[in-house]
């Protein structure tokens, strides 16, 4: 039995300003109830963090996070947002190293490691994303890329830091494309990540999510794999009804005979 939570994480990317975020919360809240061991995480655009965090504050199973933060606390970084700024408005988590940050904005492994360390130091949980491009996959370099991306974070952290870190495996070719990894492919890479963590003495409590074109129709087959502790979802998290349906379908696939997900709370 796992002592890891089951996580459904919504990455809204550049969608839903504050009023849309409030409207989403109003519709979504009555569609789900808290379940032991299950966490619902939302990553809205920075300007919507406060509105969403306030709208969802009565739900202990829900947390709101930033999509990106700077590693410095303040300074001359035009357009940047610091961790104290996002925590002040209600963020308790942050995405780090999402493939759109890495590939569209040129974020490096070293920057990802710095942001991860800064988030931990400031007391918010980083959800660190790793994943290979199609060219890397076709070139047979998937494992090498994952080990390299993960390695830079492992090097930057102390073993005990990992109590407060979550990871997402998101193959870049699967994000927003409608093509998702097969459950077997995803499970294999999750196993590799877990092995790499183990090789560095890292606790088994780190949740590892899968992301890439997950929807209500495919989430159950992915989450029946014990290696997957949840999903990180973009497009299918934007509509409250669809997102609630996805959470419901995914939860059914993972529920244990005890009625919860095995995490001691
Ligand atoms: C993402 O943005 O992390 C993601 C997985 O997007 P999508 O679900 O749209 O592929």
Short mmCIF file of C-alpha atoms in Angstrom, two decimals, residues 178-181 183 210 212-224 228 231 233 236 246 249-250 253:
data_model
loop_
_atom_site.label_atom_id
_atom_site.label_comp_id
_atom_site.label_asym_id
_atom_site.label_seq_id
_atom_site.Cartn_x
_atom_site.Cartn_y
_atom_site.Cartn_z
CA UNK A 178 -4.09 14.59 -28.19
CA UNK A 179 -1.44 11.82 -28.17
CA UNK A 180 -0.82 10.40 -24.75
CA UNK A 181 1.77 7.85 -23.62
CA UNK A 183 -0.12 3.30 -19.58
CA UNK A 210 1.74 11.77 -15.42
CA UNK A 212 0.12 14.83 -21.53
CA UNK A 213 -3.33 14.85 -23.17
CA UNK A 214 -5.04 13.23 -20.18
CA UNK A 215 -8.85 13.42 -20.35
CA UNK A 216 -11.89 11.83 -18.73
CA UNK A 217 -11.76 9.02 -21.28
CA UNK A 218 -8.16 7.88 -20.75
CA UNK A 219 -7.45 8.81 -17.12
CA UNK A 220 -8.73 5.53 -15.65
CA UNK A 221 -6.49 3.32 -17.78
CA UNK A 222 -3.46 5.43 -16.84
CA UNK A 223 -4.22 5.51 -13.13
CA UNK A 224 -4.76 1.77 -12.81
CA UNK A 228 1.23 6.67 -11.33
CA UNK A 231 -2.16 13.37 -13.29
CA UNK A 233 -3.74 18.14 -16.89
CA UNK A 236 -9.15 19.03 -19.94
CA UNK A 246 -11.98 13.48 -15.00
CA UNK A 249 -13.13 8.71 -13.38
CA UNK A 250 -9.52 8.80 -12.20
CA UNK A 253 -9.58 3.68 -10.95
#
